[in-house]
Coordinates of C-alpha atoms in Angstrom, one line a residue:
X1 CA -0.9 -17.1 -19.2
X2 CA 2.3 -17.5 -17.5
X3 CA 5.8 -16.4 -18.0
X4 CA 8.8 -18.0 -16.3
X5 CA 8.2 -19.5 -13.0
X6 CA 4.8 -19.7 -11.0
X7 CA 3.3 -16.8 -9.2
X8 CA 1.8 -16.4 -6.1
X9 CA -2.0 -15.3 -6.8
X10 CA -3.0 -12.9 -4.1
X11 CA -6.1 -11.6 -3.9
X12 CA -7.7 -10.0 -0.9
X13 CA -10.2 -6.8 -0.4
X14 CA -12.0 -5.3 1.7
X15 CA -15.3 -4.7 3.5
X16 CA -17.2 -2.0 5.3
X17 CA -18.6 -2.6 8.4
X18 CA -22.2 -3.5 8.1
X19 CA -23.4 -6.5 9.9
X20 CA -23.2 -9.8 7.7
X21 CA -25.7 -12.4 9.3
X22 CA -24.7 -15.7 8.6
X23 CA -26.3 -17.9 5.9
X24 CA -27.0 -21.6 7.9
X25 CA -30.2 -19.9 9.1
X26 CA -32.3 -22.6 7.8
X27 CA -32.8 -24.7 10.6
X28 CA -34.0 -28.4 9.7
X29 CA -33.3 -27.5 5.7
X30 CA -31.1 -26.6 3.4
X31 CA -29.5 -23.2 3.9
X32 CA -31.4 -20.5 1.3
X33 CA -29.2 -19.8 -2.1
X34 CA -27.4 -16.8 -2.4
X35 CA -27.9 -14.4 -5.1
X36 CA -26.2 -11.0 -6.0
X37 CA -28.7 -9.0 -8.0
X38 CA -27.6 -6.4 -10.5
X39 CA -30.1 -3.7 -12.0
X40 CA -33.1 -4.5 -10.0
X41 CA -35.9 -1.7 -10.3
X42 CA -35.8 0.9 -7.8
X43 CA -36.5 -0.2 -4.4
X44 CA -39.9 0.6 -3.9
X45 CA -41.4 0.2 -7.8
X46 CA -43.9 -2.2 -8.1
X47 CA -41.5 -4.3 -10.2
X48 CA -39.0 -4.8 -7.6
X49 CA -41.7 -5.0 -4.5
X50 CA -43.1 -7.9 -7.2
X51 CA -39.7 -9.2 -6.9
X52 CA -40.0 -8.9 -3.0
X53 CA -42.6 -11.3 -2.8
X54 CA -41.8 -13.7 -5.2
X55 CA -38.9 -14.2 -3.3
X56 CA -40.6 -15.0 -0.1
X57 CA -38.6 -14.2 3.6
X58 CA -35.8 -13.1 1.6
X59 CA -32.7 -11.4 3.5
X60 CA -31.4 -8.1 1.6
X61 CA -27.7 -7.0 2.2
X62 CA -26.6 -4.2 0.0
X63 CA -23.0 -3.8 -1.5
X64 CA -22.3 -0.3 -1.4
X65 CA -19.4 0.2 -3.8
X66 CA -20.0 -1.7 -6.5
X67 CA -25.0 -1.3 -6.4
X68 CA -26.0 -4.7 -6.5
X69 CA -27.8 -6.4 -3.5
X70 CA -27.3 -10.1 -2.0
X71 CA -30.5 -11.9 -1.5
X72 CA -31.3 -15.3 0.4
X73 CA -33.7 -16.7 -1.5
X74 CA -35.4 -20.0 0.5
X75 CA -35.1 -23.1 -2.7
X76 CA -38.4 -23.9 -3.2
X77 CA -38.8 -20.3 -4.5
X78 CA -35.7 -19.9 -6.6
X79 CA -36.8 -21.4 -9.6
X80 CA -40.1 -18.9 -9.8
X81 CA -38.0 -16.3 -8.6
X82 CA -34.9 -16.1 -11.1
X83 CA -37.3 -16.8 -13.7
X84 CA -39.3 -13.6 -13.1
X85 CA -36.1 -11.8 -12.1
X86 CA -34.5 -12.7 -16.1
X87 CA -37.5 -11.6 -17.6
X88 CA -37.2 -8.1 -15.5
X89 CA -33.7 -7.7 -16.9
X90 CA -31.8 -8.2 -13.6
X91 CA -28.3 -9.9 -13.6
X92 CA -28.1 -12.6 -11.3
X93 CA -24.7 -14.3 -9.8
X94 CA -25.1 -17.1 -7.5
X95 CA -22.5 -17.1 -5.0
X96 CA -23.6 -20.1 -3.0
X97 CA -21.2 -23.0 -3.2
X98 CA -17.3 -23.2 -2.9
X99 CA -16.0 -19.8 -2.5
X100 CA -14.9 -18.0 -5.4
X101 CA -11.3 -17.4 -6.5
X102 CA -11.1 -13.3 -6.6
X103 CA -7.8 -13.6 -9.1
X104 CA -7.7 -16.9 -11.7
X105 CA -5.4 -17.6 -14.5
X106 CA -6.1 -16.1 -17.8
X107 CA -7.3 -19.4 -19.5
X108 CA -7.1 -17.9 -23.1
X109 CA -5.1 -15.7 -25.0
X110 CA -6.2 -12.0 -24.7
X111 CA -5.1 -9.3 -27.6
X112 CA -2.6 -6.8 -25.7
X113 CA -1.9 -3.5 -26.1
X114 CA 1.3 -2.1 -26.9
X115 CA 1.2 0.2 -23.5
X116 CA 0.2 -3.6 -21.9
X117 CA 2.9 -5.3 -23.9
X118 CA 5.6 -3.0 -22.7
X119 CA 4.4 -3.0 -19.1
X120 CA 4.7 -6.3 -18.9
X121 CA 8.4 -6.3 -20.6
X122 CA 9.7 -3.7 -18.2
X123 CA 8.5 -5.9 -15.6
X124 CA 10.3 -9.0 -16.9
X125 CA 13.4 -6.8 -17.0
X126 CA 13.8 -6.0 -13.4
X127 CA 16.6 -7.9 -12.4
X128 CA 14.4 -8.5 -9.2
X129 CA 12.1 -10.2 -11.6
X130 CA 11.5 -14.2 -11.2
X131 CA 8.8 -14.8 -13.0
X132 CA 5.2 -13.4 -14.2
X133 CA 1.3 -14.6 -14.4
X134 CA -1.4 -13.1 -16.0
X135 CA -4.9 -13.3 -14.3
X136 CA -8.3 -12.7 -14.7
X137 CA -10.1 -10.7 -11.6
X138 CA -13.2 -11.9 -10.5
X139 CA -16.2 -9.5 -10.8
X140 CA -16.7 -6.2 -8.6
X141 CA -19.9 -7.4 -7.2
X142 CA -18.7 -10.8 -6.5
X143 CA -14.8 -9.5 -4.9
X144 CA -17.2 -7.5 -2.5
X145 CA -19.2 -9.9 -1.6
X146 CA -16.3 -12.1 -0.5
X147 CA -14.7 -9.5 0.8
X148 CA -17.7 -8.2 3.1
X149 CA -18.0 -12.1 4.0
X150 CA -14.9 -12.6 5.3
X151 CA -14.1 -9.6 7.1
X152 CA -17.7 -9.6 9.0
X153 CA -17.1 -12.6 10.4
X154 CA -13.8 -11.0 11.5
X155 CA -15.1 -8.3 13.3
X156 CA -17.7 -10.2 15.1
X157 CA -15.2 -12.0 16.6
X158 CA -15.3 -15.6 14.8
X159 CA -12.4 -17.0 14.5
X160 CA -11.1 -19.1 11.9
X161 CA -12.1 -16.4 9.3
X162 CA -9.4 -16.3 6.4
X163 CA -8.6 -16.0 2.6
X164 CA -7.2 -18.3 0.3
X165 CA -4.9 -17.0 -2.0
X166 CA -3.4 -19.6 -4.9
X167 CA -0.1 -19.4 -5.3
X168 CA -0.1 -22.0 -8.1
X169 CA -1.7 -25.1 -10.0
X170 CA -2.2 -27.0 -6.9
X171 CA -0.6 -24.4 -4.3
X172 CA -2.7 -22.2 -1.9
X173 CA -2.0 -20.4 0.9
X174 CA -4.1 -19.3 3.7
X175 CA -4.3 -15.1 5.0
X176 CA -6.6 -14.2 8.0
X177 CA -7.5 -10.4 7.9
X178 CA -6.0 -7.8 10.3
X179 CA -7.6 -4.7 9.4
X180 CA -10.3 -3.2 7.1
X181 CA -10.5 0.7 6.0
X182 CA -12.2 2.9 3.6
X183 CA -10.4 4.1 0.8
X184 CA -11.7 6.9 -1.6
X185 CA -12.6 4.5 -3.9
X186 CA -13.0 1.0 -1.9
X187 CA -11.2 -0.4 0.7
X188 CA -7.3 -1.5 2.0
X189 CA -7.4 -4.8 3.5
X190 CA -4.5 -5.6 5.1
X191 CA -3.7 -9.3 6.8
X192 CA -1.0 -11.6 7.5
X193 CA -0.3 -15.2 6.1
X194 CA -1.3 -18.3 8.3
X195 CA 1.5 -20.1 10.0
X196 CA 4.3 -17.9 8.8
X197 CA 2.5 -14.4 10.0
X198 CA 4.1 -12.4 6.6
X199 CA 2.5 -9.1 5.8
X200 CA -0.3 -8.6 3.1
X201 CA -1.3 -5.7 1.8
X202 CA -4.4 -4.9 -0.9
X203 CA -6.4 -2.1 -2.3
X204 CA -9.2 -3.3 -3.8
X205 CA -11.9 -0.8 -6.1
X206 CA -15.0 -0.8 -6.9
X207 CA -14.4 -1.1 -10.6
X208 CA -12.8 -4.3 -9.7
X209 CA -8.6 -3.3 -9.9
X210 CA -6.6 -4.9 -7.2
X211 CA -3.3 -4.1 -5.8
X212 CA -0.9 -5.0 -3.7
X213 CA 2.5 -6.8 -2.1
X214 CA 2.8 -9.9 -0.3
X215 CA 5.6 -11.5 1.2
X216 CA 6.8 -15.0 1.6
X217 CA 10.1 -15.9 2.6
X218 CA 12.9 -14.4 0.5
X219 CA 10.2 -13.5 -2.2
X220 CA 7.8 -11.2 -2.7
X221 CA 4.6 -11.1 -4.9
X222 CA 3.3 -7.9 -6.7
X223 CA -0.2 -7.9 -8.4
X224 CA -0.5 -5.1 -10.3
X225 CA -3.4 -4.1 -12.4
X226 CA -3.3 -4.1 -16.7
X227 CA -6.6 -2.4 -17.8
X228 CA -9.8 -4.0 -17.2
X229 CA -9.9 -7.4 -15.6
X230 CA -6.5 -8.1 -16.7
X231 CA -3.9 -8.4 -13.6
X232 CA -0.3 -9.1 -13.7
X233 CA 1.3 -10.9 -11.0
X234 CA 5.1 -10.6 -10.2
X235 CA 7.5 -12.7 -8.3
X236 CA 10.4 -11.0 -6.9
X237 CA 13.6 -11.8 -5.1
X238 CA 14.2 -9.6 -2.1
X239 CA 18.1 -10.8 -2.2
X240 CA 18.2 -9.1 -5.8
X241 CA 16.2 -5.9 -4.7
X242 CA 18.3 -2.8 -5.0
X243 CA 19.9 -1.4 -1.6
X244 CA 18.1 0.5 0.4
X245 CA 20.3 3.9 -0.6
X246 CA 22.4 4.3 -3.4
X247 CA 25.9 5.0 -2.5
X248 CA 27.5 8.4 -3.2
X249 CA 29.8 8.9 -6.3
X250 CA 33.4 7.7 -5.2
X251 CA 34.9 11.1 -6.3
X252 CA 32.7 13.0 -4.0
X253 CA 34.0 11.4 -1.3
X254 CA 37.5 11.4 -1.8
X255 CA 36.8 15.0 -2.7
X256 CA 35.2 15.6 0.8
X257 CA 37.9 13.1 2.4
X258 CA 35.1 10.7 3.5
X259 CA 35.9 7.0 4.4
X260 CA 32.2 6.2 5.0
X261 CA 29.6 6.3 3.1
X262 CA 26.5 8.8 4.6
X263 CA 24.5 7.8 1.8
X264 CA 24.4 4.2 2.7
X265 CA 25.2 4.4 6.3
X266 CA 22.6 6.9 7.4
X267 CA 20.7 7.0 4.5
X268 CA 21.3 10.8 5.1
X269 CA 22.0 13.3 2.3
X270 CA 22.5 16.4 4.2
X271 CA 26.1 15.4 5.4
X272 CA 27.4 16.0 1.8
X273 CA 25.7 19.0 2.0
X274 CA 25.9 22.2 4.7
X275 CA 23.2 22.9 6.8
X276 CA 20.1 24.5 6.0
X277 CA 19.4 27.8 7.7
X278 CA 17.1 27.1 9.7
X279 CA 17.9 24.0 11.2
X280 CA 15.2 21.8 13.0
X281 CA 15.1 22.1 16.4
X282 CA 14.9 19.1 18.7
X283 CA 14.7 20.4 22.0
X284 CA 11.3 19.4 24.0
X285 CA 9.9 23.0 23.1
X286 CA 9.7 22.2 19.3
X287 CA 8.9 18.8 19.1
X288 CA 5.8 19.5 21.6
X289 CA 4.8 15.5 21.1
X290 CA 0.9 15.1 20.8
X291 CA 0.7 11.8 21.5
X292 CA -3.0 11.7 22.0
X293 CA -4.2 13.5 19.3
X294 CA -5.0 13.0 15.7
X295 CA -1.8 13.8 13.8
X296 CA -2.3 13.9 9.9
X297 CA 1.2 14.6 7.4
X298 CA 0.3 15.6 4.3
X299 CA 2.1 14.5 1.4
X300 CA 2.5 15.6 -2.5
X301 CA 4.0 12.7 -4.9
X302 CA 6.0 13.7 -8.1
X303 CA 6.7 11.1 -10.4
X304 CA 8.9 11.3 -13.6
X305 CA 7.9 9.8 -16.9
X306 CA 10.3 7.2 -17.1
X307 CA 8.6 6.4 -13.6
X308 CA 5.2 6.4 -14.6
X309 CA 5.5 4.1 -18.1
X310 CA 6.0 0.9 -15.2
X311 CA 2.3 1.0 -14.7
X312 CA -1.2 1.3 -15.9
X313 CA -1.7 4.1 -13.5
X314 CA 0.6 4.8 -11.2
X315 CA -1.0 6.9 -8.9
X316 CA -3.6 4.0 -8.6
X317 CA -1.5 0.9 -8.6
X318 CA 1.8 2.2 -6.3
X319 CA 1.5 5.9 -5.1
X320 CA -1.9 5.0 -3.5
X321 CA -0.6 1.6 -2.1
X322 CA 2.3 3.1 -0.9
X323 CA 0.5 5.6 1.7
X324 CA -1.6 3.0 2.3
X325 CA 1.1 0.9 3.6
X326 CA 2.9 3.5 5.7
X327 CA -0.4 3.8 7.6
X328 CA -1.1 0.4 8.3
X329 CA 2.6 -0.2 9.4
X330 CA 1.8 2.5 11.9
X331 CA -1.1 0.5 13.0
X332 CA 1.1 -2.3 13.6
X333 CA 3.4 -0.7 15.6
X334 CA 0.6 1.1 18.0
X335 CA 0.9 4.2 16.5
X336 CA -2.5 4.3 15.7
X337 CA -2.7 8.6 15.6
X338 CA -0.6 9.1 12.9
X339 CA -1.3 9.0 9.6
X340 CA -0.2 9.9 6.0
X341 CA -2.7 11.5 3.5
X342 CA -2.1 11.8 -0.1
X343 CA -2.9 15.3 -1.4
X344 CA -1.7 15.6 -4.9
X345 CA 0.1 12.8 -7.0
X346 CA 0.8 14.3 -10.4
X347 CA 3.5 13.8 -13.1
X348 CA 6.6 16.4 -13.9
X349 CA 8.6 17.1 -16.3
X350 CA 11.8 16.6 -14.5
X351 CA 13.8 14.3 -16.5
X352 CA 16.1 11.5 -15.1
X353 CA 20.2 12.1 -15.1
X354 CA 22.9 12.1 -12.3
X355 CA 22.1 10.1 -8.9
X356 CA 19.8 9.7 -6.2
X357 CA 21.5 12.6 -5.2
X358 CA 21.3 14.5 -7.6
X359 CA 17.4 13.9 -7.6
X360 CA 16.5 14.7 -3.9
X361 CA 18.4 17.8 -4.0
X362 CA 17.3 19.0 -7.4
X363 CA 13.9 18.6 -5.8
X364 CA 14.4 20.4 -2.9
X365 CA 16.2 23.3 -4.0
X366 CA 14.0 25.9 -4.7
X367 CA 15.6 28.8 -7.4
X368 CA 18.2 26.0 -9.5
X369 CA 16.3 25.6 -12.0
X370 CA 15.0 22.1 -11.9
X371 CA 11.6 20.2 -10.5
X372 CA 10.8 24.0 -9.7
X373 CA 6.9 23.0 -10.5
X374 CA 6.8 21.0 -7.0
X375 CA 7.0 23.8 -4.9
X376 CA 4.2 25.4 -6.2
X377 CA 2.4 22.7 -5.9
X378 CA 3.4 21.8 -2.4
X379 CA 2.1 25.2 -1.2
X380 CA -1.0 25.2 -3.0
X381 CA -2.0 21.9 -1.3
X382 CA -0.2 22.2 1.8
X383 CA 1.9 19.3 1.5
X384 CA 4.0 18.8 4.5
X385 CA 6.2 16.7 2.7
X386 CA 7.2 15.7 -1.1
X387 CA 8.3 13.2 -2.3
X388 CA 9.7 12.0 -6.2
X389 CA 9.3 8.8 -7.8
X390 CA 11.4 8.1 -10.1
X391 CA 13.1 5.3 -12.5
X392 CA 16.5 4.9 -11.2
X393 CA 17.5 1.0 -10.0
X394 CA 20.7 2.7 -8.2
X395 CA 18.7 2.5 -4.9
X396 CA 15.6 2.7 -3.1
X397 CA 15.7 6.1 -1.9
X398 CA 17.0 9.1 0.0
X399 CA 16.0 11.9 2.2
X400 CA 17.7 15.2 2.6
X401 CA 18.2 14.5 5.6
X402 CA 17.6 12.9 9.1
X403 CA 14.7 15.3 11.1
X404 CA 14.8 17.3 8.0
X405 CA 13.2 21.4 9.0
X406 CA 10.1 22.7 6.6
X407 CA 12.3 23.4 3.4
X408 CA 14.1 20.0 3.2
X409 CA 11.6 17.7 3.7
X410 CA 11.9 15.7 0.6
X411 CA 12.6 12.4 -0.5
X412 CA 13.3 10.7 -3.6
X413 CA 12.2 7.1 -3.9
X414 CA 12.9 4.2 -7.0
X415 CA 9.3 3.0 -7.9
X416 CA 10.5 -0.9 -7.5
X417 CA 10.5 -0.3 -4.2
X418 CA 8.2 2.1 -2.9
X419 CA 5.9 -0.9 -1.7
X420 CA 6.8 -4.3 -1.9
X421 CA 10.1 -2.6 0.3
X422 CA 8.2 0.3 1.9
X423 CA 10.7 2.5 1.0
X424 CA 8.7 5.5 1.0
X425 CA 7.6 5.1 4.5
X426 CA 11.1 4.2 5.0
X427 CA 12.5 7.5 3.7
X428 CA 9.6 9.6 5.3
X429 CA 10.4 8.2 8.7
X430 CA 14.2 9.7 7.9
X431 CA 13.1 13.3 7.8
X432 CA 10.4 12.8 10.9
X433 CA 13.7 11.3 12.8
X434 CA 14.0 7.7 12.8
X435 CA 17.7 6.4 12.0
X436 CA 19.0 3.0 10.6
X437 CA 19.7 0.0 13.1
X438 CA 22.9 0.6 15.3
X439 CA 25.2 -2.1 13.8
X440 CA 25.0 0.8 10.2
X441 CA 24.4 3.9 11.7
X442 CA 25.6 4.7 15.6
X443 CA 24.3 8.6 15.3
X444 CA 22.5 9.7 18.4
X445 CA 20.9 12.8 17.1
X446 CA 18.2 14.0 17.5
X447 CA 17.3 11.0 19.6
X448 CA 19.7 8.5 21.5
X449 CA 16.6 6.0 21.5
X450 CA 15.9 6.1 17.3
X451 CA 17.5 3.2 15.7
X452 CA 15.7 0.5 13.6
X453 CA 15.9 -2.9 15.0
X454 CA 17.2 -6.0 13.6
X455 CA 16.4 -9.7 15.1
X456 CA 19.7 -11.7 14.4
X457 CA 18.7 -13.2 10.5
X458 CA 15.3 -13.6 11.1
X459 CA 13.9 -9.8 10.1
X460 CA 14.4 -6.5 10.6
X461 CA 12.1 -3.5 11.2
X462 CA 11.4 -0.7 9.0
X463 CA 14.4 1.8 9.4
X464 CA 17.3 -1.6 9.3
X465 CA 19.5 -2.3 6.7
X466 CA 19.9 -5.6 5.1
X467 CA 23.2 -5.7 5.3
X468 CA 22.6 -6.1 8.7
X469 CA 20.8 -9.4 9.0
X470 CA 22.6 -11.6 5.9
X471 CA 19.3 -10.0 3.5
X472 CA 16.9 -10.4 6.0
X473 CA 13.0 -9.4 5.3
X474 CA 11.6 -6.3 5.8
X475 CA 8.7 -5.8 8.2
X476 CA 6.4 -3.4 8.0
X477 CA 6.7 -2.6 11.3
X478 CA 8.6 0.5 13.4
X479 CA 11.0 -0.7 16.3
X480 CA 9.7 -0.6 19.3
X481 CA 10.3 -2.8 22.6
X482 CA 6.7 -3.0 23.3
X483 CA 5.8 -4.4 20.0
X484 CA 6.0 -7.9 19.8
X485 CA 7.0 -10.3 16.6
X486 CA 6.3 -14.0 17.0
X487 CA 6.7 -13.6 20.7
X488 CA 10.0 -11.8 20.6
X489 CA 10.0 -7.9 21.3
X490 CA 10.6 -5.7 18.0
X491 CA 13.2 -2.9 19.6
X492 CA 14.8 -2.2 23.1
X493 CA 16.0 1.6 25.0
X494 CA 18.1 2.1 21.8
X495 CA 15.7 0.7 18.9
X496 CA 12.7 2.9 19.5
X497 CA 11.4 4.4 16.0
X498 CA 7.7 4.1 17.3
X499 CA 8.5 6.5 19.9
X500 CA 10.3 8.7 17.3
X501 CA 7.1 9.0 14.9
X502 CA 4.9 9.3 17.9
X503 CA 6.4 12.0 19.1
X504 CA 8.1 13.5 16.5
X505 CA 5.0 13.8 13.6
X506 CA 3.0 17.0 14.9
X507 CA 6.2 18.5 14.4
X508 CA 6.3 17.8 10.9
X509 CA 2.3 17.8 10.6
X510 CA 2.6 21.9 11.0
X511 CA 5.3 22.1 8.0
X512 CA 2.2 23.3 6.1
X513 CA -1.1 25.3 6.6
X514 CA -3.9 23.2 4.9
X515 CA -5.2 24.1 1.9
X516 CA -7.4 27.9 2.3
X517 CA -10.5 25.8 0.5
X518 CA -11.6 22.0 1.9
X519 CA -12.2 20.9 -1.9
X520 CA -8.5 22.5 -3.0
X521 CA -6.3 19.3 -2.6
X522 CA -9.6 17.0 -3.7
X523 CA -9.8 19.3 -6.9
X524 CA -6.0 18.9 -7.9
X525 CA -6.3 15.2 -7.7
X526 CA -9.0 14.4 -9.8
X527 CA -8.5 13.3 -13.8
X528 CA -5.3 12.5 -15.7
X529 CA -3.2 14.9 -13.1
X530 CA -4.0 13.3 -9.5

């Protein structure tokens, strides 16, 4: 099923890192068939030991997540074997042959729900919105297979090893794997497009849901998850994206005599606002920068209602991804100590009106009255920082403010973008420190060196403006002169945002105590309310 233009089919996963021998084994023969096995008899029974030897010198691989088992079975046995194997009751899928598709189009019409129906018009309705493609997901079993296939050859140093991802009837494109890590549920893979070198991003679970953002060029690709094996798949144009911040009301600054913007040009909410009091320190003392150790920020996500109806389940399909995303762009960039963990995602009451404004500092006051549940809930887990989703188009986001202290750290970020234009890692790096790109926001403080980077119309890095570079991609990527980007350096002595987040997130790590009981923040996102 398809609706408007084609969609770029993306599918990628992940693996763990057991060994995956390779299958051409056979030397002067064919190569032994490939078989995932589903409810086989217990390792060990006599049925499945009968199974054992049927099979001959078999090779067993296991696939963790999803409880099947991959067996090479030599071919003058297969016959005898799936025969016996039937009559046992175990579910066979061969999975020698062409690789398998992990996404194809829905070839016949499936019966939709009304929650499915209006997903799926919301999504047409984003004025971002191209076009939209319904697909099918391949099984759990087989996705890990694949996945465990091509990222084992990865990290045993092949080269060569890569996933094709259709974009449309006759269109493919090629992704090689970067990086492979355990989720709570499966696994992030994340990987980059041959010959162009564009970011992809995928969670992948063991009941078989997929999400995730690619980018190519000026678009971008979203596959988002419908309920069962049904994915959606949704082609965006970054030039139609909203801005990064949405700009403050014109009365309030002609009220506050303002000929700039600080809502746009430092994506900074705090300068129509007075200072907190207890402002954050940035002398050497506070920031103590632990650049060598494990650094962990904790982080609570409210979403509204109006946010939440977007998806199947939001805290799955974007809050998830989202985190995900912020920690592999900090992989990227060499800041491989630092990491976001998600320790409550849950839905509030707070309903929608006013600005993105409005919404940050509604959610960071504590006493006014509104969003007062977050606080509760940010001390209960420990959350060193919260953060609202919400439905509002006006912009991506905004922060309190730039190195926000222990009682502002909050953001506010539009659900269209908290992914595919990494606006919540964007914001987050706001109240750690990091500023926009010089040409948008010429601030010094706290640091002289923590500007985002932009290279001419080609890209920019992950705290630069668009305006800056004609619409230029994002990259998920901090500035940084030691990072390099298609051989050209990603920052200089004034774009240094790596060195802001690697020195500047212990300080913000130690906003919060952790929870008093390990299973606390575990507990609190389980069920309906994660």
């Amino acid at each position: 099923m398809h609706h408007s233009r084609p969609i770029l089919l993306i599918i990628a996963a992940l693996a763990s890192v057991t060994a995956w021998p390779s299958n051409g084994f056979a030397a002067g023969g064919r190569a032994p068939a490939e078989l995932i096995l589903m409810h086989l008899p217990t390792s060990g029974s006599r049925d499945y030991d009968e199974l054992r030897q049927i099979a001959g010198t078999s090779t067993v691989l296991h696939l963790e997540l999803t409880g099947g088992e991959l067996w090479r079975i030599p071919r003058t046995r297969l016959t005898a074997f799936t025969t016996l194997a039937s009559a046992k009751g175990v579910e066979i899928i061969r999975v020698d042959g062409p690789r398998a598709r992990l996404l194809s189009p829905m070839i016949r019409s499936t019966q939709m729900t009304d929650r499915q129906k209006s997903v799926m018009a919301m999504s047409m309705a984003e004025s971002a919105t191209m076009g939209m493609s319904m697909m099918n997901a391949v099984s759990a079993p087989l996705a890990e297979y694949e996945l465990k296939r091509s990222t084992a050859a990865m990290q045993s140093g092949e080269t060569g090893t890569t996933v094709r991802l259709q974009l449309a009837p006759g269109t493919t494109v090629t992704a090689r794997p970067i990086s492979i890590a355990p989720t709570a549920t499966g696994y992030v893979w994340s990987g980059e497009v041959v010959g162009s070198g564009e970011p992809l991003t995928f969670l992948w679970s063991k009941d078989g849901r997929l999400t995730g953002t690619v980018t190519l060029g000026e678009r971008m690709f979203v596959i988002r998850p419908m309920g069962g094996s049904m994915h959606a798949v949704i082609e965006q144009l970054a030039a139609k994206m909203p801005q990064d911040h949405a700009p403050a009301p014109p009365a309030m600054l002609e009220k506050m005599g303002m000929r700039e913007d600080p809502l746009v040009r430092q994506g900074d909410a705090s300068m129509l606002r007075a200072a907190p009091k207890s402002t954050a320190r940035t002398d050497s003392g506070d920031m103590r920068p632990e650049t060598d150790s494990d650094i962990t920020i904790t982080v609570l996500v409210a979403y509204t209602a109006a946010a939440a109806r977007h998806y199947d389940d939001i805290t799955r399909d974007l809050v998830e991804l989202s985190i995900e995303e912020a920690n592999q762009s900090f992989r990227m960039s060499g800041i491989d100590n630092v990491r976001l963990k998600l320790v409550r995602s849950y839905q509030s009451d707070y309903v929608e009106t006013g600005t993105h404004f409005d919404h940050v500092w509604r959610l960071a006051d504590r006493g006014d009255g509104m969003i007062e549940d977050v606080h509760g809930a940010r001390d209960r887990v420990g959350a060193d920082v919260a953060v609202l989703i919400v439905d509002d188009a006006n912009g991506c986001g905004l922060s309190t403010r730039v190195n926000a202290d222990a009682e502002e750290a909050f953001a506010v970020v539009h659900h269209g973008c908290a992914a595919s234009m990494y606006s919540l890692a964007h914001e987050i790096g706001h109240l750690i420190g990091a500023r926009h790109d010089p040409a948008l926001d010429s601030h010094e403080e706290p640091f002289a060196y923590g500007h985002g980077y932009v290279n001419g119309k080609k890209w920019r890095t992950m705290m630069s403006y668009k305006d800056a570079c004609n619409g230029c991609m994002r990259l998920p990527i901090w500035s940084s002169p030691t990072v390099i980007v298609k051989h050209e350096p990603a920052g200089n002595e004034l774009a240094n945002n790596a060195r802001v987040i690697r020195e500047g997130a212990a300080r913000v790590a130690r906003f919060r105590k952790d929870p008093a009981t390990a299973g606390q923040a575990s507990a609190l996102t389980s069920g309906a309310d994660r």
